[in-house]
Amino acid sequence: MKHESLNKYKDSFTHYTELRVQENRNNRVQLTNGDVTGNVATTESGVSARVFKDGNWGFSSNPNITDDSIVSVVKASTENVQFMNTKDSSRCGYFLPETKANYDIDLGTKKDRQNQKYWVDFIREVDAYIENKFPELLSRNLVLGGLDMEKSLYTSDGSESYSMTPRALFAMALSIEKDGAPVSIMNPWGGLGHLEDKIFQPSDYFSDIDALVEKLKQKADGVHANAGMKDVILDADLAGILAHEAIGHTTEADLVLGGSVAGDFLNQEVASPLITLIDYANTYDGETCPVPVYVDDEGTKSEDVTIIKDGVLKRFMHNKDSARHFETEPTGNARAFEFSDEPLIRMRNTAFVPGTSSLDDMIASIDDGYYLVKTGNGQADSTSEFMFAITMGYEIKNGKIGRAIKDTTISGIAFDVLKTVDMISSDMSWSSAGMCGKKQLIPVGMGGPAIKCKVNIGGR
Amino acid sequence: MNQKETVSYCLDALKKAGAEKAVCSLTNSEKKELNVEFGEMSLFRTTFDTSMGMSVIVDQKKGATSINKTDKDSIDTAVKLVMDMARGSQPDDAYDIAENQSPQTFSKGDESANQDKMYQSLEEFVDYVKSTYPQIQIEAATMDFNHSKSFFQNTNGVDFEVREGMYGFSPMFLSKDGKNTSSFNYTGVSALEIDKPLYKYGTIDSLLKQSVEQLQTQNIPEKFVGQILVTPDCLGDFLGFITGDISDGKMITGNSIYKNKLNKQITHPKLTFHSHPVSNEIADGYFVTSDGYIAENSTIVKNGILKTHLLGIYGANKLEKNRAVNDGGATIVEAGDNPHSDIIKNIEKGLLLARFSGGNPSSNGDISGVAKNSYYIENGEIKYPISETMISGNIQEMFNNIGEISSDRIDFGYCIFPWISFKGVTIS
């Protein structure tokens, strides 16, 4: 994408306007049982404008990025808001909070980019290792790919930003047959950066693969969890999804306005005093987060949002419109996925702050429960009832790890579950392999330490 | 160049670059979308987009790319990229493209939307909800009209043109009364035209009514094994396991539990369902498969017997099985004998499952998840809405343990589903 300032189009603005040029680039190589079943690259780019006037919004987008198309997109979005205003003028006089931020960042690799053949050969070498060492596997499905999101923004408040944020992903799903039925396991690697910065030698993954196959075999011999309310330890690798699904979504201000139960709990104790939950904008403990956001797609400087502090619900995540409603400051959470998408309130890097316990002590403290280590999909609710899939876990019996369990799901009312937290480990694990869905997809980061709590577990 | 000439140029460029077989498609679309947020009409979007896809086979190696530009430089760059990608890949005899078929043009739906009428319909819906269900908050609702014009050509002579116009409506809502909040619920419908109030489409009005009831929920009395009556809004989550399992991905990996079950019993004999993308019963079907064949209707399961896998060209060649005549979807489940209200009367202890928030099913069909927006049934009566309740079972076993299929069905525009009861599900 050509990186150039958009401020030359400001004369076409007549109301509050955000103008964004964006390009998303995806590439993917997929190998299924040794055969290339995916070898794809996509590029989508275009321009969009969003205009606010008297409580209404107009939006328009076009894939062509020329002087004429950019001006026409601004004109079309202005006409759209005027159409809305002719239908409803009841919110006449609403104004958005003004924000102004300027920031340019390019997180792309400084190395030479490899071609698709390089990555096909890479993934085939990893696959050959698995095939040779574990011929007993039923299937091997490997995916290697990346997503680049490149954005230029200019707003009528004077904000101007450019960002190039790449994400690399290497994932594999392996299966084995047990009693005539397949049992599978999946693992992702990667994170912020291009493949060239995140994925190096095939042999770097061999020990992880050995451990993954061992877990798969344990799971194939696993037992159904005993359904019901149980003491569990959520490993650091999956505490992040609790942060994201259980609390994060309920504290997005648009969902609060939509009726989320969190709206009733501001400044109240909603969790154990051990719990502090933060949506980090871009930096944790001096390190760049998996999905860093410096200026959001409304031109607001992104800041950390401390959602829960020592068990007390302190703040929601905002865009400009929700900040106007709540008479507070926008937090820089407005993000759009594609050029043709309008910014929505989205999490960035949502994580529990680590505690002081050790994982061993946490396991030793449970007589009859589960240690849950891998997760799949998840979903939140306005009531704060959450669920997420468990794709690897173990029984805990008398303070010791026992048999592996089959795939299951856990659920609970988040604000009840968090009150049951009595131990938090000192670890911190970040992940960013997943996409969050809320009208649009968006990459998110999530993290946390291991957490001991009570949840409802599915099973038999 | 017009659209068709652009596709022809691209195909020609791919051949000149050395492609032995090539496919090129171009879709130009325009969407008008009205959005309700927090119960207020708030946003009007008009978006234009272009999608130009190309895939090539050279030395039996395959590459694919898509761009959203149609200028000559962008196409030429993409042609070079996709050829390099293919040459850098590995050969596979299973790669192929659709055979020659007679050129055809397909069309349905309006060419353009009346945005005043769209606004009026959505405004009337908002007013209806406010006046009929004052405790309901519409978190978000989207009404859109998509018009697209697509061209599809390949080097075997396939040459199709498709024009479609389709309305869509999807509301998401919850109820709030003081500090009581219901679970959110949502649904979606497609239609060729808007010819009645929006709340009368699909299950929208009954879900709104239920949302208010769900302000007051109770836990189930105990963990038990019982029946669940799955509503039409929720049935797709379960049928999707079967259709996903018989499609390319699961079949090629060997993880499908139905891989060797063609013409064998896979569900209770009461179940028959079809994929009817070109039926007049389905508004939101499709004319051409993703591989470039003219889509045909098919029966997937007849009286419990699997009649077809859903394999594309690659999957069919790889597994030496027959290619499916469509891509699946556009699902119609045949009706049973009794209305769902009578089925409830025959359930001794169980749930009316209206939304399932669960983990993706295991490869062996094991599932578990939360019963959302659902009701406890005892002695043939709906007793109360529930919360914090999970269901666990195995989808393969569930479909072999069908109790009844309702005679009443819901038309969502993209599928037609009844209520189906399943026995032997763990409820906790």
Short mmCIF file of N, CA and C in Angstrom, two decimals, chain A residues 32-33 35-37 39-46 56-63 80 83-84 87-88 91 116-117 120 124 138-139 175 177 181-182 184 224 226-227 254-255 257-261 264 268 339-342 377 379-383 385 387 389 406-411 413 439 456-460, chain B residues 33-35 37-38 40-50 62-69 81 85-86 88-90 92 95 115-116 119 137 139 174 176 178-179 181-184 186 223 252-255 257 259 314 318 355 357-360 362-364 366 368-370 372 388-390 392-394 426 428:
data_model
loop_
_atom_site.label_atom_id
_atom_site.label_comp_id
_atom_site.label_asym_id
_atom_site.label_seq_id
_atom_site.Cartn_x
_atom_site.Cartn_y
_atom_site.Cartn_z
N THR A 32 -2.27 -31.24 3.89
CA THR A 32 -3.12 -32.24 4.51
C THR A 32 -2.59 -33.62 4.17
N ASN A 33 -2.15 -34.31 5.16
CA ASN A 33 -1.53 -35.64 4.96
C ASN A 33 -0.49 -35.60 3.86
N ASP A 35 -0.24 -33.56 1.27
CA ASP A 35 -0.65 -32.92 0.02
C ASP A 35 -0.94 -31.44 0.24
N VAL A 36 -0.58 -30.63 -0.74
CA VAL A 36 -0.87 -29.19 -0.63
C VAL A 36 -2.35 -28.98 -0.92
N THR A 37 -3.12 -28.66 0.10
CA THR A 37 -4.56 -28.44 -0.09
C THR A 37 -4.92 -26.96 -0.04
N ASN A 39 -2.94 -23.10 -1.21
CA ASN A 39 -1.77 -22.32 -1.63
C ASN A 39 -2.34 -21.00 -2.16
N VAL A 40 -2.64 -20.11 -1.25
CA VAL A 40 -3.52 -18.99 -1.56
C VAL A 40 -2.92 -17.68 -1.03
N ALA A 41 -3.08 -16.64 -1.80
CA ALA A 41 -2.73 -15.28 -1.34
C ALA A 41 -3.86 -14.34 -1.75
N THR A 42 -4.30 -13.50 -0.82
CA THR A 42 -5.35 -12.54 -1.14
C THR A 42 -4.92 -11.14 -0.71
N THR A 43 -5.35 -10.18 -1.48
CA THR A 43 -5.09 -8.77 -1.14
C THR A 43 -6.39 -7.99 -1.32
N GLU A 44 -6.79 -7.29 -0.29
CA GLU A 44 -7.99 -6.45 -0.38
C GLU A 44 -7.64 -5.07 0.14
N SER A 45 -7.90 -4.08 -0.66
CA SER A 45 -7.61 -2.72 -0.21
C SER A 45 -8.69 -1.78 -0.70
N GLY A 46 -8.76 -0.64 -0.05
CA GLY A 46 -9.75 0.35 -0.46
C GLY A 46 -9.79 1.51 0.51
N ASN A 56 -26.25 10.68 14.22
CA ASN A 56 -26.29 9.64 13.20
C ASN A 56 -24.93 9.50 12.52
N TRP A 57 -24.76 8.33 11.93
CA TRP A 57 -23.52 8.03 11.21
C TRP A 57 -23.84 7.68 9.76
N GLY A 58 -22.95 8.10 8.86
CA GLY A 58 -22.98 7.65 7.48
C GLY A 58 -21.64 7.03 7.14
N PHE A 59 -21.66 6.00 6.34
CA PHE A 59 -20.41 5.28 6.01
C PHE A 59 -20.46 4.88 4.55
N SER A 60 -19.32 4.92 3.92
CA SER A 60 -19.24 4.42 2.55
C SER A 60 -17.82 3.93 2.28
N SER A 61 -17.69 2.99 1.35
CA SER A 61 -16.36 2.49 1.02
C SER A 61 -16.28 2.14 -0.45
N ASN A 62 -15.05 2.11 -0.95
CA ASN A 62 -14.83 1.81 -2.36
C ASN A 62 -13.45 1.15 -2.50
N PRO A 63 -13.34 0.10 -3.31
CA PRO A 63 -12.03 -0.57 -3.44
C PRO A 63 -11.02 0.25 -4.24
N ASN A 80 -25.08 9.89 3.17
CA ASN A 80 -25.74 8.86 3.99
C ASN A 80 -26.16 9.41 5.36
N PHE A 83 -29.10 11.58 4.87
CA PHE A 83 -30.32 10.77 4.72
C PHE A 83 -30.87 10.38 6.09
N MET A 84 -29.98 9.94 6.98
CA MET A 84 -30.43 9.56 8.32
C MET A 84 -30.99 10.77 9.06
N LYS A 87 -34.48 11.66 8.34
CA LYS A 87 -35.46 10.73 8.90
C LYS A 87 -35.65 10.92 10.39
N ASP A 88 -34.57 11.35 11.09
CA ASP A 88 -34.64 11.43 12.55
C ASP A 88 -33.70 12.54 13.02
N ARG A 91 -31.70 13.56 17.77
CA ARG A 91 -30.42 13.64 18.48
C ARG A 91 -29.59 14.84 17.99
N GLN A 116 6.53 -18.04 -1.69
CA GLN A 116 5.62 -19.09 -1.23
C GLN A 116 6.30 -20.47 -1.29
N LYS A 117 7.20 -20.66 -2.26
CA LYS A 117 7.88 -21.95 -2.37
C LYS A 117 8.69 -22.25 -1.11
N VAL A 120 6.24 -23.45 1.39
CA VAL A 120 5.76 -24.80 1.06
C VAL A 120 6.82 -25.83 1.46
N ARG A 124 6.48 -28.69 4.41
CA ARG A 124 6.64 -30.10 4.01
C ARG A 124 7.71 -30.78 4.87
N LEU A 138 -3.61 -40.72 12.34
CA LEU A 138 -4.64 -40.82 11.30
C LEU A 138 -4.54 -39.67 10.31
N SER A 139 -4.28 -38.46 10.81
CA SER A 139 -4.21 -37.31 9.90
C SER A 139 -3.27 -36.25 10.42
N SER A 175 -4.50 -36.05 14.33
CA SER A 175 -5.52 -36.95 14.87
C SER A 175 -5.02 -38.39 14.86
N GLU A 177 -6.66 -42.55 15.58
CA GLU A 177 -7.92 -43.30 15.69
C GLU A 177 -7.94 -44.09 16.99
N ALA A 181 -12.94 -44.32 16.11
CA ALA A 181 -13.34 -42.91 15.96
C ALA A 181 -12.10 -42.02 16.08
N PRO A 182 -12.08 -40.90 15.35
CA PRO A 182 -10.90 -40.02 15.41
C PRO A 182 -10.87 -39.19 16.70
N SER A 184 -8.61 -35.77 18.04
CA SER A 184 -7.70 -34.79 17.45
C SER A 184 -7.21 -33.79 18.48
N HIS A 224 -14.32 -39.22 30.00
CA HIS A 224 -15.23 -38.08 30.03
C HIS A 224 -15.12 -37.39 31.39
N ASN A 226 -16.54 -35.59 34.63
CA ASN A 226 -17.77 -35.80 35.40
C ASN A 226 -18.51 -34.46 35.45
N ALA A 227 -19.63 -34.36 34.71
CA ALA A 227 -20.31 -33.08 34.55
C ALA A 227 -20.74 -32.49 35.89
N ASP A 254 -20.27 -0.57 24.21
CA ASP A 254 -21.45 -0.72 23.36
C ASP A 254 -22.34 -1.85 23.86
N LEU A 255 -21.73 -2.91 24.38
CA LEU A 255 -22.55 -3.99 24.94
C LEU A 255 -23.15 -3.57 26.28
N LEU A 257 -24.15 -0.53 26.88
CA LEU A 257 -25.32 0.24 26.45
C LEU A 257 -26.43 -0.67 25.94
N GLY A 258 -26.04 -1.80 25.37
CA GLY A 258 -27.02 -2.76 24.89
C GLY A 258 -27.68 -3.56 25.98
N GLY A 259 -27.24 -3.39 27.24
CA GLY A 259 -27.91 -4.06 28.34
C GLY A 259 -27.06 -5.06 29.11
N SER A 260 -25.76 -5.14 28.78
CA SER A 260 -24.89 -6.08 29.51
C SER A 260 -24.99 -5.84 31.01
N VAL A 261 -24.98 -6.95 31.75
CA VAL A 261 -25.15 -6.89 33.20
C VAL A 261 -24.02 -6.08 33.86
N ASP A 264 -24.49 -2.61 35.55
CA ASP A 264 -25.03 -2.43 36.90
C ASP A 264 -23.96 -2.49 37.98
N GLN A 268 -18.32 -1.61 41.80
CA GLN A 268 -18.70 -2.63 42.78
C GLN A 268 -17.70 -3.78 42.74
N PHE A 339 -11.18 -2.59 5.08
CA PHE A 339 -11.40 -1.20 4.68
C PHE A 339 -12.88 -0.87 4.61
N SER A 340 -13.70 -1.89 4.32
CA SER A 340 -15.14 -1.67 4.17
C SER A 340 -15.91 -1.81 5.48
N ASP A 341 -15.19 -1.90 6.59
CA ASP A 341 -15.84 -2.03 7.91
C ASP A 341 -15.74 -0.73 8.69
N GLU A 342 -16.79 -0.42 9.45
CA GLU A 342 -16.74 0.72 10.34
C GLU A 342 -16.09 0.30 11.67
N ASN A 377 -12.93 -22.76 20.82
CA ASN A 377 -13.75 -21.57 20.65
C ASN A 377 -14.43 -21.17 21.96
N GLN A 379 -17.56 -18.21 23.81
CA GLN A 379 -18.63 -17.24 23.57
C GLN A 379 -19.02 -16.57 24.88
N ALA A 380 -19.42 -15.31 24.77
CA ALA A 380 -19.83 -14.55 25.96
C ALA A 380 -21.32 -14.28 25.89
N ASP A 381 -21.86 -13.69 26.94
CA ASP A 381 -23.28 -13.35 26.98
C ASP A 381 -23.46 -12.06 27.76
N SER A 382 -24.58 -11.40 27.51
CA SER A 382 -24.91 -10.16 28.22
C SER A 382 -25.05 -10.39 29.72
N THR A 383 -25.33 -11.61 30.12
CA THR A 383 -25.50 -11.93 31.54
C THR A 383 -24.16 -12.19 32.22
N GLU A 385 -22.59 -14.82 31.47
CA GLU A 385 -22.41 -16.27 31.38
C GLU A 385 -21.54 -16.56 30.16
N MET A 387 -18.88 -19.41 27.97
CA MET A 387 -18.47 -20.81 27.78
C MET A 387 -17.23 -20.82 26.92
N ALA A 389 -14.57 -23.95 24.92
CA ALA A 389 -14.25 -25.36 24.71
C ALA A 389 -12.93 -25.70 25.39
N LYS A 406 -11.48 -36.17 27.83
CA LYS A 406 -11.90 -35.94 26.45
C LYS A 406 -12.34 -34.47 26.30
N ASP A 407 -12.54 -34.06 25.05
CA ASP A 407 -13.00 -32.69 24.79
C ASP A 407 -14.25 -32.38 25.60
N THR A 408 -14.30 -31.19 26.13
CA THR A 408 -15.49 -30.78 26.87
C THR A 408 -15.63 -29.26 26.79
N THR A 409 -16.55 -28.74 27.55
CA THR A 409 -16.81 -27.31 27.57
C THR A 409 -16.96 -26.88 29.02
N ILE A 410 -16.48 -25.68 29.35
CA ILE A 410 -16.75 -25.15 30.68
C ILE A 410 -17.58 -23.88 30.55
N SER A 411 -18.34 -23.61 31.60
CA SER A 411 -19.17 -22.40 31.58
C SER A 411 -19.35 -21.88 32.99
N ILE A 413 -21.12 -18.11 35.30
CA ILE A 413 -21.43 -16.68 35.33
C ILE A 413 -20.13 -15.98 35.74
N LYS A 439 -19.83 -8.85 14.67
CA LYS A 439 -20.17 -8.28 13.36
C LYS A 439 -19.01 -8.43 12.39
N ASN A 456 -18.59 -24.68 35.88
CA ASN A 456 -19.44 -25.81 35.47
C ASN A 456 -18.75 -26.49 34.29
N ILE A 457 -18.50 -27.78 34.41
CA ILE A 457 -17.83 -28.50 33.33
C ILE A 457 -18.79 -29.50 32.72
N GLY A 458 -18.78 -29.58 31.39
CA GLY A 458 -19.63 -30.55 30.71
C GLY A 458 -18.99 -31.93 30.73
N GLY A 459 -19.76 -32.94 30.51
CA GLY A 459 -19.23 -34.30 30.51
C GLY A 459 -20.35 -35.29 30.61
N ARG A 460 -20.10 -36.34 31.29
CA ARG A 460 -21.14 -37.37 31.42
C ARG A 460 -21.50 -37.55 32.89
N GLU B 33 -26.85 -0.85 3.79
CA GLU B 33 -27.03 -1.47 5.11
C GLU B 33 -27.45 -0.42 6.13
N LEU B 34 -28.59 -0.66 6.75
CA LEU B 34 -29.07 0.20 7.84
C LEU B 34 -28.84 -0.51 9.16
N ASN B 35 -28.36 0.24 10.13
CA ASN B 35 -28.02 -0.37 11.42
C ASN B 35 -28.77 0.29 12.56
N GLU B 37 -28.57 0.57 16.65
CA GLU B 37 -27.70 0.31 17.79
C GLU B 37 -28.38 0.86 19.03
N PHE B 38 -28.46 0.03 20.05
CA PHE B 38 -29.13 0.40 21.31
C PHE B 38 -30.54 0.92 21.06
N GLU B 40 -31.82 2.47 18.52
CA GLU B 40 -31.98 3.66 17.69
C GLU B 40 -31.38 3.41 16.30
N MET B 41 -32.05 3.91 15.26
CA MET B 41 -31.47 3.88 13.92
C MET B 41 -30.23 4.77 13.97
N SER B 42 -29.08 4.26 13.62
CA SER B 42 -27.87 5.03 13.91
C SER B 42 -26.90 5.14 12.75
N LEU B 43 -26.92 4.21 11.82
CA LEU B 43 -25.86 4.19 10.81
C LEU B 43 -26.42 3.70 9.49
N PHE B 44 -26.04 4.40 8.42
CA PHE B 44 -26.40 3.97 7.08
C PHE B 44 -25.10 3.79 6.29
N ARG B 45 -24.92 2.58 5.76
CA ARG B 45 -23.69 2.26 5.04
C ARG B 45 -24.00 1.93 3.58
N THR B 46 -23.19 2.44 2.69
CA THR B 46 -23.21 1.94 1.32
C THR B 46 -21.78 1.54 0.99
N THR B 47 -21.61 0.31 0.62
CA THR B 47 -20.26 -0.17 0.32
C THR B 47 -20.24 -0.82 -1.05
N PHE B 48 -19.16 -0.57 -1.75
CA PHE B 48 -18.94 -1.19 -3.06
C PHE B 48 -17.72 -2.09 -2.93
N ASP B 49 -17.77 -3.22 -3.56
CA ASP B 49 -16.58 -4.06 -3.52
C ASP B 49 -16.44 -4.85 -4.80
N THR B 50 -15.24 -5.30 -4.99
CA THR B 50 -14.88 -6.09 -6.17
C THR B 50 -14.07 -7.28 -5.68
N LYS B 62 -0.85 -26.29 -8.12
CA LYS B 62 -1.95 -25.32 -8.08
C LYS B 62 -1.62 -24.11 -7.21
N GLY B 63 -2.10 -22.96 -7.65
CA GLY B 63 -2.01 -21.75 -6.85
C GLY B 63 -3.29 -20.95 -7.03
N ALA B 64 -3.61 -20.11 -6.04
CA ALA B 64 -4.84 -19.30 -6.14
C ALA B 64 -4.60 -17.96 -5.49
N THR B 65 -5.22 -16.95 -6.06
CA THR B 65 -5.13 -15.63 -5.44
C THR B 65 -6.43 -14.88 -5.70
N SER B 66 -6.65 -13.84 -4.90
CA SER B 66 -7.76 -12.94 -5.19
C SER B 66 -7.34 -11.52 -4.86
N ILE B 67 -7.84 -10.60 -5.66
CA ILE B 67 -7.58 -9.18 -5.46
C ILE B 67 -8.91 -8.44 -5.58
N ASN B 68 -8.93 -7.18 -5.21
CA ASN B 68 -10.19 -6.43 -5.41
C ASN B 68 -9.99 -5.22 -6.32
N LYS B 69 -9.13 -5.41 -7.28
CA LYS B 69 -8.88 -4.39 -8.31
C LYS B 69 -9.03 -5.04 -9.68
N LEU B 81 2.00 -13.41 -9.79
CA LEU B 81 2.06 -13.97 -8.44
C LEU B 81 1.50 -15.39 -8.42
N MET B 85 3.34 -18.84 -7.46
CA MET B 85 2.86 -19.67 -6.33
C MET B 85 2.64 -21.11 -6.78
N ALA B 86 2.01 -21.26 -7.94
CA ALA B 86 1.74 -22.63 -8.41
C ALA B 86 3.05 -23.36 -8.70
N GLY B 88 5.83 -22.96 -7.41
CA GLY B 88 6.56 -23.25 -6.18
C GLY B 88 5.91 -24.30 -5.31
N SER B 89 4.78 -24.81 -5.76
CA SER B 89 4.04 -25.77 -4.94
C SER B 89 4.40 -27.21 -5.34
N GLN B 90 3.57 -28.15 -4.92
CA GLN B 90 3.81 -29.57 -5.19
C GLN B 90 2.72 -30.12 -6.10
N ASP B 92 -0.13 -32.58 -7.67
CA ASP B 92 -1.14 -33.49 -7.13
C ASP B 92 -2.11 -33.81 -8.27
N TYR B 95 -5.83 -32.28 -8.61
CA TYR B 95 -6.23 -30.93 -9.00
C TYR B 95 -6.92 -30.97 -10.36
N GLN B 115 -34.16 2.53 -0.52
CA GLN B 115 -33.66 2.76 0.83
C GLN B 115 -34.70 3.41 1.73
N ASP B 116 -35.64 4.15 1.16
CA ASP B 116 -36.72 4.70 1.99
C ASP B 116 -37.58 3.57 2.56
N TYR B 119 -35.68 1.79 5.27
CA TYR B 119 -35.70 2.57 6.51
C TYR B 119 -37.04 2.41 7.21
N GLN B 137 -34.30 -4.64 24.82
CA GLN B 137 -33.35 -3.69 24.25
C GLN B 137 -32.77 -4.33 22.99
N GLU B 139 -29.94 -4.66 20.97
CA GLU B 139 -28.51 -4.34 21.03
C GLU B 139 -28.03 -3.88 19.67
N LEU B 174 -31.89 -8.36 23.88
CA LEU B 174 -32.02 -8.95 25.21
C LEU B 174 -33.11 -8.19 25.94
N LYS B 176 -34.26 -6.42 29.69
CA LYS B 176 -33.70 -5.89 30.93
C LYS B 176 -34.82 -5.28 31.75
N GLY B 178 -34.96 -3.69 35.58
CA GLY B 178 -34.19 -3.44 36.80
C GLY B 178 -32.82 -4.07 36.65
N LYS B 179 -32.47 -4.92 37.61
CA LYS B 179 -31.15 -5.56 37.54
C LYS B 179 -31.23 -6.95 36.90
N THR B 181 -31.33 -9.29 33.79
CA THR B 181 -30.94 -9.24 32.38
C THR B 181 -31.09 -10.63 31.79
N SER B 182 -31.71 -10.72 30.62
CA SER B 182 -31.80 -12.02 29.95
C SER B 182 -30.56 -12.25 29.11
N SER B 183 -30.32 -13.50 28.75
CA SER B 183 -29.28 -13.78 27.76
C SER B 183 -29.66 -13.09 26.46
N PHE B 184 -28.67 -12.63 25.71
CA PHE B 184 -29.02 -12.10 24.40
C PHE B 184 -29.48 -13.24 23.50
N TYR B 186 -30.49 -13.93 19.08
CA TYR B 186 -30.40 -13.35 17.75
C TYR B 186 -30.93 -14.34 16.74
N LYS B 223 -28.99 -32.94 37.89
CA LYS B 223 -28.38 -33.50 36.68
C LYS B 223 -29.19 -34.72 36.26
N ILE B 252 -11.08 -35.70 3.46
CA ILE B 252 -9.71 -35.88 2.95
C ILE B 252 -8.75 -36.25 4.07
N THR B 253 -8.92 -35.62 5.24
CA THR B 253 -8.03 -35.98 6.35
C THR B 253 -8.30 -37.39 6.85
N GLY B 254 -9.49 -37.90 6.56
CA GLY B 254 -9.85 -39.23 7.08
C GLY B 254 -10.53 -39.15 8.43
N ASN B 255 -10.79 -37.91 8.90
CA ASN B 255 -11.40 -37.75 10.22
C ASN B 255 -12.91 -37.85 10.21
N ILE B 257 -16.43 -39.36 10.43
CA ILE B 257 -17.00 -40.62 10.93
C ILE B 257 -17.99 -41.20 9.92
N LYS B 259 -17.15 -41.40 6.56
CA LYS B 259 -16.39 -41.53 5.31
C LYS B 259 -16.74 -42.81 4.55
N TYR B 314 -11.63 -31.58 -6.03
CA TYR B 314 -10.40 -32.10 -5.45
C TYR B 314 -10.68 -33.30 -4.54
N LYS B 318 -9.42 -37.03 -5.14
CA LYS B 318 -8.48 -37.55 -4.14
C LYS B 318 -8.97 -38.87 -3.56
N ARG B 355 -31.00 -22.11 21.90
CA ARG B 355 -29.69 -21.64 21.43
C ARG B 355 -28.63 -22.46 22.12
N SER B 357 -24.66 -22.70 22.97
CA SER B 357 -23.38 -22.02 23.02
C SER B 357 -22.36 -23.06 23.45
N GLY B 358 -21.77 -23.70 22.47
CA GLY B 358 -20.93 -24.85 22.81
C GLY B 358 -19.61 -24.85 22.09
N GLY B 359 -18.75 -25.72 22.56
CA GLY B 359 -17.48 -25.92 21.89
C GLY B 359 -17.70 -26.61 20.56
N ASN B 360 -16.77 -26.44 19.64
CA ASN B 360 -16.88 -27.16 18.38
C ASN B 360 -16.87 -28.66 18.67
N SER B 362 -16.12 -32.52 18.91
CA SER B 362 -14.92 -33.33 18.71
C SER B 362 -15.03 -34.08 17.40
N SER B 363 -13.91 -34.59 16.93
CA SER B 363 -13.92 -35.36 15.68
C SER B 363 -14.86 -36.55 15.77
N ASN B 364 -15.03 -37.10 16.98
CA ASN B 364 -15.91 -38.28 17.13
C ASN B 364 -17.36 -37.90 17.38
N ASP B 366 -18.51 -35.92 19.90
CA ASP B 366 -18.83 -35.49 21.27
C ASP B 366 -19.04 -33.99 21.30
N SER B 368 -20.45 -30.62 23.99
CA SER B 368 -21.00 -30.12 25.24
C SER B 368 -21.06 -28.61 25.13
N GLY B 369 -22.00 -28.04 25.84
CA GLY B 369 -22.13 -26.60 25.78
C GLY B 369 -23.30 -26.14 26.63
N VAL B 370 -23.50 -24.82 26.61
CA VAL B 370 -24.51 -24.22 27.47
C VAL B 370 -25.84 -24.11 26.71
N LYS B 372 -28.69 -22.06 26.05
CA LYS B 372 -29.05 -20.64 26.20
C LYS B 372 -30.49 -20.43 25.77
N GLU B 388 -27.53 -21.40 33.52
CA GLU B 388 -26.41 -22.20 34.01
C GLU B 388 -26.64 -23.69 33.82
N THR B 389 -27.10 -24.06 32.64
CA THR B 389 -27.39 -25.46 32.35
C THR B 389 -26.58 -25.90 31.13
N MET B 390 -25.93 -27.05 31.27
CA MET B 390 -25.13 -27.56 30.16
C MET B 390 -25.75 -28.84 29.62
N SER B 392 -24.61 -32.33 27.28
CA SER B 392 -23.47 -33.10 26.78
C SER B 392 -24.00 -34.34 26.08
N GLY B 393 -23.34 -34.71 25.01
CA GLY B 393 -23.75 -35.91 24.29
C GLY B 393 -22.84 -36.16 23.11
N ASN B 394 -23.30 -36.98 22.22
CA ASN B 394 -22.55 -37.27 21.00
C ASN B 394 -23.50 -37.10 19.83
N THR B 426 -27.21 -35.82 28.22
CA THR B 426 -26.91 -35.48 29.61
C THR B 426 -27.14 -33.99 29.83
N SER B 428 -26.99 -30.98 32.74
CA SER B 428 -26.41 -30.78 34.08
C SER B 428 -26.32 -29.29 34.41
#
